[in-house]
PDB file of C-alpha atoms in Angstrom:
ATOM      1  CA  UNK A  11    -123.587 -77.511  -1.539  1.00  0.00           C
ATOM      2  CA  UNK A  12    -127.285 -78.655  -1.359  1.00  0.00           C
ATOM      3  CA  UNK A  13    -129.708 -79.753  -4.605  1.00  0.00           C
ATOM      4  CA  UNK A  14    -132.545 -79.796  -3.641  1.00  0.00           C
ATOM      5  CA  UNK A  15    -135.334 -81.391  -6.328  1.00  0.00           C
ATOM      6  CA  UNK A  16    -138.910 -81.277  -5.764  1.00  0.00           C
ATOM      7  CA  UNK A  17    -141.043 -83.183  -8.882  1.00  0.00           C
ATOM      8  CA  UNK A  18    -144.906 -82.886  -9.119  1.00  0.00           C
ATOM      9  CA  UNK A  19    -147.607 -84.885 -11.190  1.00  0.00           C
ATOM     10  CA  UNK A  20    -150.429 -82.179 -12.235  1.00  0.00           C
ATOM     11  CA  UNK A  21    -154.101 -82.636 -11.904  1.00  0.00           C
ATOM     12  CA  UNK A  22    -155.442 -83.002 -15.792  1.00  0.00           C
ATOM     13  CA  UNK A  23    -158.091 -80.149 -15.150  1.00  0.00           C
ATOM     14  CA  UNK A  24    -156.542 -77.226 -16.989  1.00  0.00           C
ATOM     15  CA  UNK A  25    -153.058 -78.973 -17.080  1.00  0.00           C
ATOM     16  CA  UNK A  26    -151.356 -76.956 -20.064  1.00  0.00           C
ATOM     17  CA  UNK A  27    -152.197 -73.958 -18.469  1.00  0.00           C
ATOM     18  CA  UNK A  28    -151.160 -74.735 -14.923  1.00  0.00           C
ATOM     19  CA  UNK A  29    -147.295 -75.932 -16.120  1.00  0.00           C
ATOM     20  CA  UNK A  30    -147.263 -72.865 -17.859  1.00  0.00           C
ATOM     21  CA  UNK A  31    -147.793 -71.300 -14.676  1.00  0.00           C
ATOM     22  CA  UNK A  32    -145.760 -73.418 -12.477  1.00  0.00           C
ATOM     23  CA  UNK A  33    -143.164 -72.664 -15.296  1.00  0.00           C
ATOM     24  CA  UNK A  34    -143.670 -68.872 -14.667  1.00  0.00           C
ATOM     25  CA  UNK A  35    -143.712 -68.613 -11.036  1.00  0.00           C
ATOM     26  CA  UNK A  36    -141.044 -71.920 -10.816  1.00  0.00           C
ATOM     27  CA  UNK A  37    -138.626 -69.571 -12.790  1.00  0.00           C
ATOM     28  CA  UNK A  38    -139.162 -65.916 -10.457  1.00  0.00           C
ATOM     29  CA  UNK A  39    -138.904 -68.489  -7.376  1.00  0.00           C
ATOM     30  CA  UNK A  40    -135.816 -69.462  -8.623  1.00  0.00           C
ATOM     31  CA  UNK A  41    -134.048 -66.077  -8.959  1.00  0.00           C
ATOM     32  CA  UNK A  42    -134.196 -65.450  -5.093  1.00  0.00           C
ATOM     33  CA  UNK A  43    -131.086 -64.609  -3.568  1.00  0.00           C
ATOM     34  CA  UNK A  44    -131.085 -67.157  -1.101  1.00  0.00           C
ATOM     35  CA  UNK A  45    -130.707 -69.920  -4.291  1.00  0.00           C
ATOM     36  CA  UNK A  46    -127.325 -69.822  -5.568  1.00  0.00           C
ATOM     37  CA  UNK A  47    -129.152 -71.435  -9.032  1.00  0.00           C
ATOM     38  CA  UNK A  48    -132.174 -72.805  -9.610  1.00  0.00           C
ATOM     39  CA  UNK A  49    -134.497 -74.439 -12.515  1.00  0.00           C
ATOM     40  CA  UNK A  50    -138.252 -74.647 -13.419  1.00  0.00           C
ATOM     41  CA  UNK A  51    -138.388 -77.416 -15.842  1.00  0.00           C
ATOM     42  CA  UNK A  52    -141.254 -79.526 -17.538  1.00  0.00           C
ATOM     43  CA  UNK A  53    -141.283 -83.137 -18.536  1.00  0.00           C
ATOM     44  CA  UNK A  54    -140.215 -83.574 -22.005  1.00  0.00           C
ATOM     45  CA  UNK A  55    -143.024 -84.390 -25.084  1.00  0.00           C
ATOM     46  CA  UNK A  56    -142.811 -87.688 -25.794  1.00  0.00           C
ATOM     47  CA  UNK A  57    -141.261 -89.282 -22.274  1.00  0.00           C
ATOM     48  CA  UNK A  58    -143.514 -91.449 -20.807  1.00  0.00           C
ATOM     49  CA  UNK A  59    -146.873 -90.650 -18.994  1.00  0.00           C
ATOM     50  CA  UNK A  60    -145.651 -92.403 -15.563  1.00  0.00           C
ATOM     51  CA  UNK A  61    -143.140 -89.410 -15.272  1.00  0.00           C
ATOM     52  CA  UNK A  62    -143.870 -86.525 -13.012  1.00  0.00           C
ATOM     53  CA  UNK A  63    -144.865 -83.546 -15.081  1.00  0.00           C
ATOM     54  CA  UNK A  64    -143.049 -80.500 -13.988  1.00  0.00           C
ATOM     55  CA  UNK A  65    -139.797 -79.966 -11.382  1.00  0.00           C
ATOM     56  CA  UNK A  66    -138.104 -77.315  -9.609  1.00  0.00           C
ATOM     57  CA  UNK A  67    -134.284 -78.049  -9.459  1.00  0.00           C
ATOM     58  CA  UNK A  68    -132.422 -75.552  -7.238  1.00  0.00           C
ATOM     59  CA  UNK A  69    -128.610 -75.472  -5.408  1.00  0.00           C
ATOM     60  CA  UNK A  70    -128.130 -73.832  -1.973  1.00  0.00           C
ATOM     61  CA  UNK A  71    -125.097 -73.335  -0.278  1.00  0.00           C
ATOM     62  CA  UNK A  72    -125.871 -75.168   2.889  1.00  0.00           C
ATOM     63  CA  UNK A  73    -128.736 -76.673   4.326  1.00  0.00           C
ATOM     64  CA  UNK A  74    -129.619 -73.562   6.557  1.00  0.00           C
ATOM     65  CA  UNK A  75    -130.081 -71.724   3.062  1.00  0.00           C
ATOM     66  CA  UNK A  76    -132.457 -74.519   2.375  1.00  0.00           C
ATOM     67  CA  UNK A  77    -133.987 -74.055   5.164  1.00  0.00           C
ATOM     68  CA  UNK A  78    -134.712 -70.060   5.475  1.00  0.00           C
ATOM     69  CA  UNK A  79    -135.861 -70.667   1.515  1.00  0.00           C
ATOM     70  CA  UNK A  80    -138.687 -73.127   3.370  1.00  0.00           C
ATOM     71  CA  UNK A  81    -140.071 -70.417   5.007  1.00  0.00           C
ATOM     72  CA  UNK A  82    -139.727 -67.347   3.086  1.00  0.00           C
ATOM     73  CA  UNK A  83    -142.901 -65.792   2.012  1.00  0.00           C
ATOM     74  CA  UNK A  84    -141.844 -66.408  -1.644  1.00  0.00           C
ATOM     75  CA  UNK A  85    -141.582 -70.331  -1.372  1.00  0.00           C
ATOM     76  CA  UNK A  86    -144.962 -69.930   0.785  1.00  0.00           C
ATOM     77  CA  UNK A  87    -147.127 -68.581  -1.479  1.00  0.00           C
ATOM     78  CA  UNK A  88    -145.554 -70.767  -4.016  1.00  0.00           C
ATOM     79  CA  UNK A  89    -146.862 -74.215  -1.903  1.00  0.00           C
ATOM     80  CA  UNK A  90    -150.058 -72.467  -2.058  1.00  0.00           C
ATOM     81  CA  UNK A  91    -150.462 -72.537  -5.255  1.00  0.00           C
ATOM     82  CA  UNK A  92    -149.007 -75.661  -6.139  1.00  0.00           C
ATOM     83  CA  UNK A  93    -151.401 -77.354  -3.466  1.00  0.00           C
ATOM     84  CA  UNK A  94    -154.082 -76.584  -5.653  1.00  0.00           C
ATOM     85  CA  UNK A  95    -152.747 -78.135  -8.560  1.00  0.00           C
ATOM     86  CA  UNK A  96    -150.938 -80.734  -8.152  1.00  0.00           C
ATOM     87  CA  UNK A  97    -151.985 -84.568  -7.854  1.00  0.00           C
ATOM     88  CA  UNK A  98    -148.462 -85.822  -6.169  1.00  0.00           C
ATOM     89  CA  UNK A  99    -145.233 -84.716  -4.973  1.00  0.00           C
ATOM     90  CA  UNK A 100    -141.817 -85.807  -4.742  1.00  0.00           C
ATOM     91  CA  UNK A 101    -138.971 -84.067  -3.242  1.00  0.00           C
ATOM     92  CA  UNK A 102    -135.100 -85.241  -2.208  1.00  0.00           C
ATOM     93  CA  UNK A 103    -132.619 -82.850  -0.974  1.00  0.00           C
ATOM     94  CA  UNK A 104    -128.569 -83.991  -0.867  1.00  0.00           C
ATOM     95  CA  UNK A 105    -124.974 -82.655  -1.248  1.00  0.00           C
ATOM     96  CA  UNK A 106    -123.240 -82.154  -4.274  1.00  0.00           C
TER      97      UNK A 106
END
């Protein structure tokens, strides 16, 4: 099995609004069937600032799964709209 855990710091312009909305879309992205489970999660109140501010957690069963989730239209338009609102990006993907 694959995790595969990509973390994002937000732009401050409008930034309660757009982890709601990462939280939203995050959570439909995550119920594709090609994602045997998946997360949309926000940094805790209260952790420190230096931590990224929201995270998509999700298992596959092999890395081709990973890979056809890459470049389904879903996970596309999702990019899209994280692009626009996000400041940085981290992602690692390994077996479990």
């Amino acid at each position: 099995m694959i995790r595969h855990i990509v973390m994002f710091s937000l732009k401050p312009e409008n930034k309660e609004e757009n982890t709601a909305e990462f939280l939203r879309r995050g959570t439909e992205l995550c119920e594709l069937p090609v994602i045997k489970s998946g997360w949309a999660v926000s940094r805790v109140q209260g952790a420190p600032n230096a931590n990224f501010d929201v995270a998509l957690i999700m298992d596959f069963e092999s890395v081709d799964q990973l890979n056809t989730y890459q470049v389904s239209p879903e996970h596309v338009e999702f990019g899209r709209f994280v692009g626009g609102i996000r400041a940085d990006r981290a992602c690692i993907d390994y077996e479990i």
